[in-house]
CSV table of C-alpha atoms in Angstrom, one decimal:
chain,number,residue,atom,x,y,z
A,1,MET,CA,-16.9,-63.8,77.1
A,2,LYS,CA,-16.0,-65.9,80.1
A,3,THR,CA,-14.4,-69.2,79.5
A,4,ASN,CA,-17.1,-71.3,81.1
A,5,LEU,CA,-19.8,-69.5,79.2
A,6,TRP,CA,-18.0,-70.1,75.9
A,7,LYS,CA,-17.5,-73.8,76.7
A,8,ASP,CA,-21.2,-74.2,77.5
A,9,LEU,CA,-22.2,-72.4,74.3
A,10,LEU,CA,-19.7,-74.5,72.3
A,11,LEU,CA,-21.1,-77.7,73.8
A,12,ASP,CA,-24.7,-76.7,73.0
A,13,VAL,CA,-23.9,-76.0,69.4
A,14,GLN,CA,-22.0,-79.2,68.9
A,15,GLN,CA,-24.9,-81.2,70.5
A,16,GLN,CA,-27.2,-79.7,67.8
A,17,GLY,CA,-25.0,-81.3,65.1
A,18,VAL,CA,-22.9,-78.2,64.1
A,19,VAL,CA,-19.2,-79.1,63.4
A,20,ILE,CA,-16.7,-76.5,64.6
A,21,GLU,CA,-13.1,-76.6,63.7
A,22,ASP,CA,-10.8,-76.8,66.7
A,23,GLN,CA,-8.5,-74.1,65.3
A,24,LEU,CA,-11.4,-71.7,64.8
A,25,ALA,CA,-12.8,-72.4,68.3
A,26,GLY,CA,-9.3,-71.8,69.8
A,27,ARG,CA,-8.9,-68.5,68.0
A,28,ILE,CA,-12.3,-67.2,69.1
A,29,GLN,CA,-11.6,-68.1,72.7
A,30,GLU,CA,-8.2,-66.4,72.5
A,31,GLU,CA,-9.7,-63.2,71.0
A,32,ASN,CA,-12.2,-63.0,73.9
A,33,ALA,CA,-9.5,-63.5,76.6
A,34,ILE,CA,-8.3,-60.7,78.8
A,35,LYS,CA,-4.7,-61.4,77.8
A,36,TYR,CA,-5.6,-60.8,74.1
A,37,VAL,CA,-7.2,-57.4,74.9
A,38,PHE,CA,-4.3,-56.4,77.1
A,39,LEU,CA,-1.8,-57.2,74.4
A,40,LYS,CA,-3.7,-55.1,71.9
A,41,VAL,CA,-3.9,-52.1,74.3
A,42,VAL,CA,-0.2,-52.3,75.1
A,43,ALA,CA,0.7,-52.6,71.4
A,44,ILE,CA,-1.5,-49.6,70.4
A,45,LEU,CA,-0.2,-47.4,73.2
A,46,GLY,CA,3.4,-48.4,72.6
A,47,SER,CA,3.1,-47.8,68.8
A,48,LEU,CA,1.5,-44.4,69.4
A,49,LEU,CA,4.3,-43.4,71.7
A,50,ALA,CA,6.8,-44.5,69.1
A,51,MET,CA,5.0,-42.5,66.5
A,52,GLY,CA,5.0,-39.4,68.7
A,53,PHE,CA,8.7,-39.6,69.3
A,54,PHE,CA,9.3,-40.1,65.5
A,55,PHE,CA,7.3,-37.0,64.6
A,56,GLY,CA,9.0,-35.1,67.4
A,57,PHE,CA,12.4,-36.1,65.9
A,58,LEU,CA,11.3,-35.0,62.4
A,59,PHE,CA,10.0,-31.6,63.7
A,60,LEU,CA,13.3,-31.0,65.5
A,61,THR,CA,15.4,-31.9,62.5
A,62,ILE,CA,13.5,-30.4,59.5
A,63,GLY,CA,11.1,-28.1,61.4
A,64,ASP,CA,7.8,-27.2,59.7
A,65,SER,CA,9.4,-26.0,56.5
A,66,LEU,CA,7.3,-28.4,54.4
A,67,GLY,CA,4.1,-27.2,55.9
A,68,TYR,CA,0.9,-29.0,55.2
A,69,MET,CA,2.5,-31.1,52.5
A,70,SER,CA,4.6,-33.0,55.0
A,71,PHE,CA,1.6,-33.9,57.1
A,72,PHE,CA,-0.3,-34.9,54.0
A,73,LEU,CA,2.5,-37.1,52.6
A,74,PHE,CA,3.1,-38.8,56.0
A,75,GLY,CA,-0.7,-39.3,56.4
A,76,ILE,CA,-1.1,-41.0,53.0
A,77,LEU,CA,2.0,-43.2,53.6
A,78,LEU,CA,0.8,-44.3,57.1
A,79,TYR,CA,-2.8,-44.8,55.8
A,80,ALA,CA,-1.5,-47.1,53.0
A,81,LEU,CA,0.6,-49.1,55.5
A,82,SER,CA,-2.3,-49.5,57.9
A,83,PHE,CA,-4.6,-50.6,55.1
A,84,LEU,CA,-2.1,-53.2,53.8
A,85,GLY,CA,-1.6,-54.5,57.3
A,86,ASN,CA,-5.3,-54.8,58.1
A,87,LYS,CA,-6.3,-56.7,55.0
A,88,LYS,CA,-6.8,-59.8,57.1
A,89,THR,CA,-7.1,-60.7,60.7
A,90,GLU,CA,-3.8,-60.5,62.4
A,91,PRO,CA,-2.4,-61.5,65.9
A,92,ALA,CA,-2.9,-59.1,68.7
A,93,LEU,CA,0.5,-57.4,68.6
A,94,ARG,CA,0.5,-56.9,64.8
A,95,ASP,CA,-3.1,-55.7,64.8
A,96,GLY,CA,-2.3,-53.2,67.6
A,97,VAL,CA,0.6,-51.8,65.6
A,98,PHE,CA,-1.4,-51.2,62.5
A,99,VAL,CA,-4.2,-49.6,64.5
A,100,ALA,CA,-1.7,-47.2,65.9
A,101,THR,CA,-0.5,-46.5,62.4
A,102,TYR,CA,-4.1,-45.8,61.3
A,103,ILE,CA,-4.6,-43.4,64.1
A,104,SER,CA,-1.4,-41.6,63.3
A,105,ALA,CA,-2.4,-41.4,59.6
A,106,VAL,CA,-5.8,-39.8,60.5
A,107,VAL,CA,-4.0,-37.3,62.8
A,108,CYS,CA,-1.6,-36.4,60.1
A,109,LEU,CA,-4.3,-35.8,57.5
A,110,LEU,CA,-6.3,-33.7,59.9
A,111,ALA,CA,-3.2,-31.7,60.8
A,112,ALA,CA,-2.6,-31.1,57.0
A,113,CYS,CA,-6.2,-29.7,56.8
A,114,ILE,CA,-5.6,-27.4,59.7
A,115,ASP,CA,-2.2,-26.3,58.5
A,116,PHE,CA,-3.8,-25.6,55.1
A,117,GLN,CA,-6.1,-23.2,57.0
A,118,TRP,CA,-9.3,-24.9,56.0
A,119,SER,CA,-12.5,-23.8,57.8
A,120,GLU,CA,-13.7,-25.8,60.8
A,121,ARG,CA,-16.6,-27.1,58.7
A,122,ASN,CA,-14.2,-28.6,56.1
A,123,ASN,CA,-12.0,-30.1,58.8
A,124,LEU,CA,-15.1,-31.8,60.2
A,125,LEU,CA,-16.2,-33.0,56.8
A,126,CYS,CA,-12.7,-34.5,56.4
A,127,LEU,CA,-13.1,-36.3,59.7
A,128,ILE,CA,-16.5,-37.6,58.6
A,129,LEU,CA,-15.1,-38.9,55.3
A,130,LEU,CA,-12.1,-40.6,56.9
A,131,SER,CA,-14.4,-42.2,59.4
A,132,ILE,CA,-16.7,-43.6,56.7
A,133,LEU,CA,-13.7,-44.9,54.7
A,134,GLY,CA,-12.2,-46.5,57.8
A,135,PHE,CA,-15.4,-48.3,58.7
A,136,PHE,CA,-15.9,-49.8,55.2
A,137,LEU,CA,-12.3,-50.4,54.2
A,138,PHE,CA,-10.7,-51.9,57.3
A,139,LYS,CA,-11.4,-55.3,58.9
A,140,SER,CA,-9.9,-54.4,62.3
A,141,LYS,CA,-12.7,-54.2,64.9
A,142,ILE,CA,-10.8,-51.4,66.7
A,143,ILE,CA,-10.6,-49.3,63.6
A,144,GLN,CA,-14.3,-49.8,62.9
A,145,PHE,CA,-15.0,-48.9,66.5
A,146,LEU,CA,-13.0,-45.7,66.2
A,147,SER,CA,-14.6,-44.9,62.9
A,148,VAL,CA,-18.1,-45.1,64.3
A,149,ILE,CA,-17.2,-42.7,67.1
A,150,GLY,CA,-15.4,-40.3,64.7
A,151,LEU,CA,-18.4,-40.3,62.4
A,152,TYR,CA,-20.9,-39.6,65.3
A,153,TYR,CA,-18.9,-36.7,66.8
A,154,GLY,CA,-18.0,-35.3,63.4
A,155,LEU,CA,-21.7,-35.1,62.5
A,156,VAL,CA,-22.6,-33.7,66.0
A,157,TYR,CA,-20.2,-30.8,65.8
A,158,TYR,CA,-20.8,-30.2,62.1
A,159,LEU,CA,-24.5,-29.9,62.6
A,160,SER,CA,-24.0,-27.6,65.5
A,161,LEU,CA,-21.8,-25.3,63.3
A,162,ILE,CA,-24.5,-25.0,60.7
A,163,HIS,CA,-27.1,-24.3,63.4
A,164,TRP,CA,-28.9,-27.6,63.2
A,165,GLY,CA,-28.4,-28.3,66.9
A,166,TYR,CA,-31.6,-30.1,67.5
A,167,ALA,CA,-30.6,-32.6,64.8
A,168,THR,CA,-27.7,-33.7,67.1
A,169,LEU,CA,-30.4,-34.7,69.6
A,170,VAL,CA,-32.1,-36.8,66.9
A,171,LEU,CA,-28.7,-38.4,66.2
A,172,PHE,CA,-28.4,-39.3,69.9
A,173,TRP,CA,-31.8,-41.0,69.9
A,174,LEU,CA,-31.0,-42.8,66.7
A,175,VAL,CA,-27.9,-44.3,68.3
A,176,PHE,CA,-30.0,-45.3,71.3
A,177,VAL,CA,-32.7,-47.0,69.1
A,178,GLY,CA,-30.0,-48.5,67.0
A,179,ILE,CA,-28.7,-50.4,70.1
A,180,TYR,CA,-32.1,-52.0,70.6
A,181,VAL,CA,-32.2,-53.0,66.9
A,182,LEU,CA,-28.8,-54.5,67.1
A,183,PHE,CA,-29.7,-56.5,70.2
A,184,SER,CA,-33.0,-57.8,69.0
A,185,ASN,CA,-31.7,-58.8,65.5
A,186,GLU,CA,-28.3,-60.1,66.5
A,187,VAL,CA,-28.7,-63.6,65.3
A,188,THR,CA,-30.3,-62.5,62.0
A,189,LEU,CA,-27.6,-59.9,61.3
A,190,LYS,CA,-24.7,-62.3,62.1
A,191,THR,CA,-26.0,-65.3,60.2
A,192,THR,CA,-27.6,-63.7,57.1
A,193,SER,CA,-25.3,-60.8,56.3
A,194,LYS,CA,-21.6,-61.1,55.7
A,195,PHE,CA,-21.3,-57.3,56.2
A,196,TRP,CA,-22.9,-57.3,59.6
A,197,SER,CA,-21.2,-60.4,60.8
A,198,GLN,CA,-17.9,-58.5,60.5
A,199,LYS,CA,-19.1,-55.1,61.7
A,200,TYR,CA,-21.7,-56.0,64.4
A,201,SER,CA,-19.4,-56.2,67.4
A,202,ALA,CA,-17.6,-52.9,66.6
A,203,VAL,CA,-20.9,-51.0,65.9
A,204,LEU,CA,-22.5,-52.3,69.1
A,205,HIS,CA,-19.5,-51.4,71.3
A,206,ALA,CA,-19.1,-48.0,69.7
A,207,CYS,CA,-22.8,-47.1,70.2
A,208,PHE,CA,-22.5,-48.2,73.8
A,209,PHE,CA,-19.4,-46.1,74.3
A,210,ILE,CA,-21.0,-43.0,72.7
A,211,LEU,CA,-24.1,-43.3,75.0
A,212,PHE,CA,-21.8,-43.9,78.0
A,213,VAL,CA,-19.8,-40.7,77.3
A,214,GLU,CA,-22.9,-38.7,76.4
A,215,LEU,CA,-24.7,-39.7,79.7
A,216,ILE,CA,-21.7,-38.7,81.7
A,217,GLN,CA,-21.4,-35.3,80.0
A,218,ASP,CA,-25.2,-34.8,80.5
A,219,ASN,CA,-25.1,-35.4,84.2
A,220,ILE,CA,-22.0,-33.2,84.7
A,221,SER,CA,-23.4,-30.3,82.5
A,222,LEU,CA,-26.9,-30.6,84.2
A,223,LEU,CA,-25.3,-29.8,87.6
A,224,ASP,CA,-25.1,-26.2,86.3
A,225,PRO,CA,-28.6,-24.8,87.1
A,226,THR,CA,-28.5,-22.6,84.0
A,227,ASN,CA,-27.8,-25.6,81.7
A,228,TRP,CA,-30.7,-28.0,82.4
A,229,LEU,CA,-31.5,-28.9,78.9
A,230,ASN,CA,-30.3,-32.3,77.7
A,231,HIS,CA,-27.5,-31.7,75.2
A,232,SER,CA,-27.9,-27.9,75.4
A,233,ARG,CA,-24.2,-27.5,75.0
A,234,TYR,CA,-24.7,-28.1,71.3
A,235,PHE,CA,-27.2,-25.4,70.4
A,236,ASP,CA,-29.1,-22.3,71.5
A,237,TYR,CA,-32.4,-22.8,73.3
A,238,ASN,CA,-35.5,-22.4,71.2
A,239,GLN,CA,-38.9,-22.8,72.9
A,240,LEU,CA,-40.8,-24.2,69.8
A,241,GLY,CA,-37.9,-26.5,68.9
A,242,HIS,CA,-37.7,-27.7,72.4
A,243,ARG,CA,-41.4,-28.7,72.5
A,244,PHE,CA,-41.0,-30.7,69.3
A,245,TYR,CA,-38.0,-32.4,70.8
A,246,LEU,CA,-39.8,-33.3,74.0
A,247,GLY,CA,-42.7,-34.8,72.0
A,248,PHE,CA,-40.2,-36.8,69.8
A,249,ALA,CA,-38.3,-38.1,72.9
A,250,ALA,CA,-41.6,-39.1,74.5
A,251,LEU,CA,-42.7,-41.1,71.5
A,252,VAL,CA,-39.3,-42.8,71.3
A,253,LEU,CA,-39.5,-43.7,75.0
A,254,VAL,CA,-43.1,-45.1,74.8
A,255,ALA,CA,-42.2,-47.1,71.7
A,256,LEU,CA,-39.1,-48.6,73.4
A,257,THR,CA,-41.1,-49.4,76.5
A,258,TYR,CA,-43.6,-51.3,74.4
A,259,LEU,CA,-40.9,-53.2,72.4
A,260,THR,CA,-39.0,-54.0,75.6
A,261,SER,CA,-42.1,-55.4,77.2
A,262,LYS,CA,-42.7,-57.6,74.2
A,263,GLN,CA,-39.1,-58.9,74.5
A,264,LEU,CA,-39.6,-59.7,78.2
A,265,GLU,CA,-42.7,-61.7,77.3
A,266,LEU,CA,-40.4,-64.2,75.5
A,267,LYS,CA,-39.0,-65.2,78.9
A,268,ILE,CA,-41.7,-64.4,81.5
A,269,ARG,CA,-45.4,-64.4,81.2
A,270,ILE,CA,-46.9,-60.9,81.7
A,271,LYS,CA,-50.5,-60.7,83.0
A,272,ASN,CA,-52.6,-57.8,81.8
A,273,ARG,CA,-50.0,-56.8,79.2
A,274,THR,CA,-51.9,-53.6,78.2
A,275,LEU,CA,-52.1,-52.4,81.8
A,276,TRP,CA,-48.5,-53.3,82.4
A,277,ILE,CA,-47.3,-51.4,79.3
A,278,GLY,CA,-49.4,-48.4,80.2
A,279,ILE,CA,-48.1,-48.2,83.8
A,280,SER,CA,-44.5,-48.7,82.6
A,281,SER,CA,-44.9,-46.0,79.9
A,282,LEU,CA,-46.2,-43.5,82.5
A,283,PHE,CA,-43.4,-44.3,84.9
A,284,ILE,CA,-40.8,-43.9,82.2
A,285,LEU,CA,-42.2,-40.6,81.0
A,286,GLY,CA,-42.6,-39.4,84.6
A,287,MET,CA,-39.0,-40.0,85.4
A,288,ALA,CA,-37.8,-38.6,82.1
A,289,PHE,CA,-39.6,-35.2,82.4
A,290,PHE,CA,-40.0,-34.5,86.1
A,291,MET,CA,-36.4,-34.7,87.3
A,292,TYR,CA,-35.2,-31.4,85.9
A,293,GLY,CA,-33.4,-32.9,83.0
A,294,PHE,CA,-31.7,-35.7,85.0
A,295,GLY,CA,-34.5,-38.1,84.1
A,296,ILE,CA,-33.5,-38.6,80.5
A,297,PRO,CA,-30.0,-39.9,81.4
A,298,LEU,CA,-31.6,-42.0,84.1
A,299,VAL,CA,-34.2,-43.5,81.8
A,300,VAL,CA,-31.6,-44.2,79.0
A,301,SER,CA,-29.4,-45.9,81.6
A,302,LEU,CA,-32.3,-48.0,82.8
A,303,PHE,CA,-33.2,-49.2,79.3
A,304,LEU,CA,-29.5,-50.0,78.6
A,305,CYS,CA,-29.4,-52.0,81.8
A,306,VAL,CA,-32.5,-54.0,81.0
A,307,TRP,CA,-31.5,-54.7,77.4
A,308,SER,CA,-28.0,-55.7,78.4
A,309,TYR,CA,-29.4,-58.2,81.0
A,310,GLN,CA,-32.0,-59.4,78.5
A,311,PHE,CA,-29.5,-60.1,75.8
A,312,ARG,CA,-26.6,-61.1,78.1
A,313,PHE,CA,-24.3,-58.2,77.2
A,314,HIS,CA,-22.2,-58.2,80.4
A,315,LYS,CA,-20.1,-55.2,79.6
A,316,GLY,CA,-23.2,-53.2,78.9
A,317,ILE,CA,-24.7,-54.1,82.3
A,318,ILE,CA,-21.6,-52.7,84.1
A,319,LEU,CA,-21.6,-49.4,82.1
A,320,ALA,CA,-25.4,-49.0,82.4
A,321,ILE,CA,-25.3,-49.5,86.2
A,322,PHE,CA,-22.5,-46.9,86.4
A,323,THR,CA,-24.4,-44.3,84.5
A,324,LEU,CA,-27.6,-45.1,86.4
A,325,LEU,CA,-25.8,-44.5,89.7
A,326,LEU,CA,-24.2,-41.4,88.3
A,327,SER,CA,-27.6,-39.9,87.3
A,328,LEU,CA,-29.0,-40.6,90.8
A,329,VAL,CA,-25.9,-39.0,92.5
A,330,ALA,CA,-25.9,-36.0,90.2
A,331,TYR,CA,-29.7,-35.5,90.8
A,332,TYR,CA,-29.2,-35.8,94.6
A,333,TYR,CA,-26.6,-33.0,94.5
A,334,TYR,CA,-28.7,-30.7,92.2
A,335,LEU,CA,-29.2,-27.6,94.4
A,336,SER,CA,-32.3,-26.2,92.7
A,337,VAL,CA,-34.5,-29.0,94.0
A,338,SER,CA,-35.4,-29.4,97.7
A,339,LEU,CA,-34.2,-32.5,99.6
A,340,LEU,CA,-37.8,-33.4,100.4
A,341,VAL,CA,-38.8,-33.5,96.7
A,342,LYS,CA,-35.7,-35.5,95.8
A,343,SER,CA,-36.2,-37.9,98.6
A,344,LEU,CA,-39.8,-38.6,97.7
A,345,ILE,CA,-38.8,-39.1,94.0
A,346,LEU,CA,-35.9,-41.4,94.9
A,347,MET,CA,-38.1,-43.4,97.3
A,348,GLY,CA,-40.8,-43.8,94.7
A,349,VAL,CA,-38.2,-45.1,92.2
A,350,GLY,CA,-36.8,-47.5,94.8
A,351,LEU,CA,-40.3,-48.8,95.6
A,352,PHE,CA,-41.1,-49.3,91.9
A,353,PHE,CA,-38.0,-51.4,91.4
A,354,LEU,CA,-38.7,-53.4,94.5
A,355,GLY,CA,-42.2,-54.1,93.2
A,356,LEU,CA,-40.7,-55.2,89.9
A,357,PHE,CA,-38.4,-57.6,91.7
A,358,VAL,CA,-41.2,-59.2,93.7
A,359,ILE,CA,-43.4,-59.5,90.6
A,360,TYR,CA,-40.6,-61.0,88.6
A,361,ASN,CA,-39.8,-63.6,91.3
A,362,GLN,CA,-43.5,-64.5,91.6
A,363,TRP,CA,-43.9,-65.0,87.8
A,364,ASN,CA,-40.8,-67.1,87.6
A,365,ARG,CA,-42.1,-69.2,90.5
A,366,GLU,CA,-45.4,-69.8,88.8
A,367,LYS,CA,-43.6,-70.6,85.5
């Protein structure tokens, strides 16, 4: 949060009669400063480097004679240290050190599972369990952030191993819908639930990071003409399953278009709302399913951009614009579509957005 925005928000709250302690306000402003984030990053990277040298020294001195037991014992020890260090909010440097300790503990425990020659499924179940424990037991937002990411990818690859590949697509859309739910219920979640007041920021950032990575991977994989399915890297193609998936994705996109339009109505007056929602839904579905697979990443990026702007999530706007441009560039370099068709589609998208800009300015002027 920028300093001027924070000061304006603080002033508005105080004018409404809310008393805020100076120490608490200073701490919140410090935690949102770039310097604070930089110190945490340096502390984590430095601590991980130190852990790496430490384990390298142990390997050179005692070798791997203890086997999986050494990894297991070190993992338990480091996990206990990180848990004790994260019982309460700590300064940036100390918090960074204990985050690095937690990461090292998880790596050691997973190494013990691998050295014990567990199956890949059991290793992934161990990762899922550690991620759930990390999310609920630790107060550090970074650990909660890493836990959500570990849980998501642990489930994705576990489901692919048991041949439930299309379930990974459902998981992707659940994360996408979850971001909208988090955005639209932010005040309620933060003020009425102690649990979500502590976890909200980490979950939101983790979900955004997951979608950011997934959209990049989709666009890169789709450049291969034989791999045009969204997320097809996780499962074997099935015609019937793919039809159900497309129907499910279409329903999600139409529902989100309707909900997003209702959110926009809170700020701008929309004339002929039914017609507007119908045209928007057709446009979204047209882009999603008539761009050889590139449309779904493009539409997801568009929703993220609109939501981030609507709910003033500045980091989300930057990430969404990046993935939006990446989808357009990747589609432009897709060799299986003629330049004429691509030019017409891109021109149509550009005209649509210009039309939206004109209508938005006109409505604001009337208001």
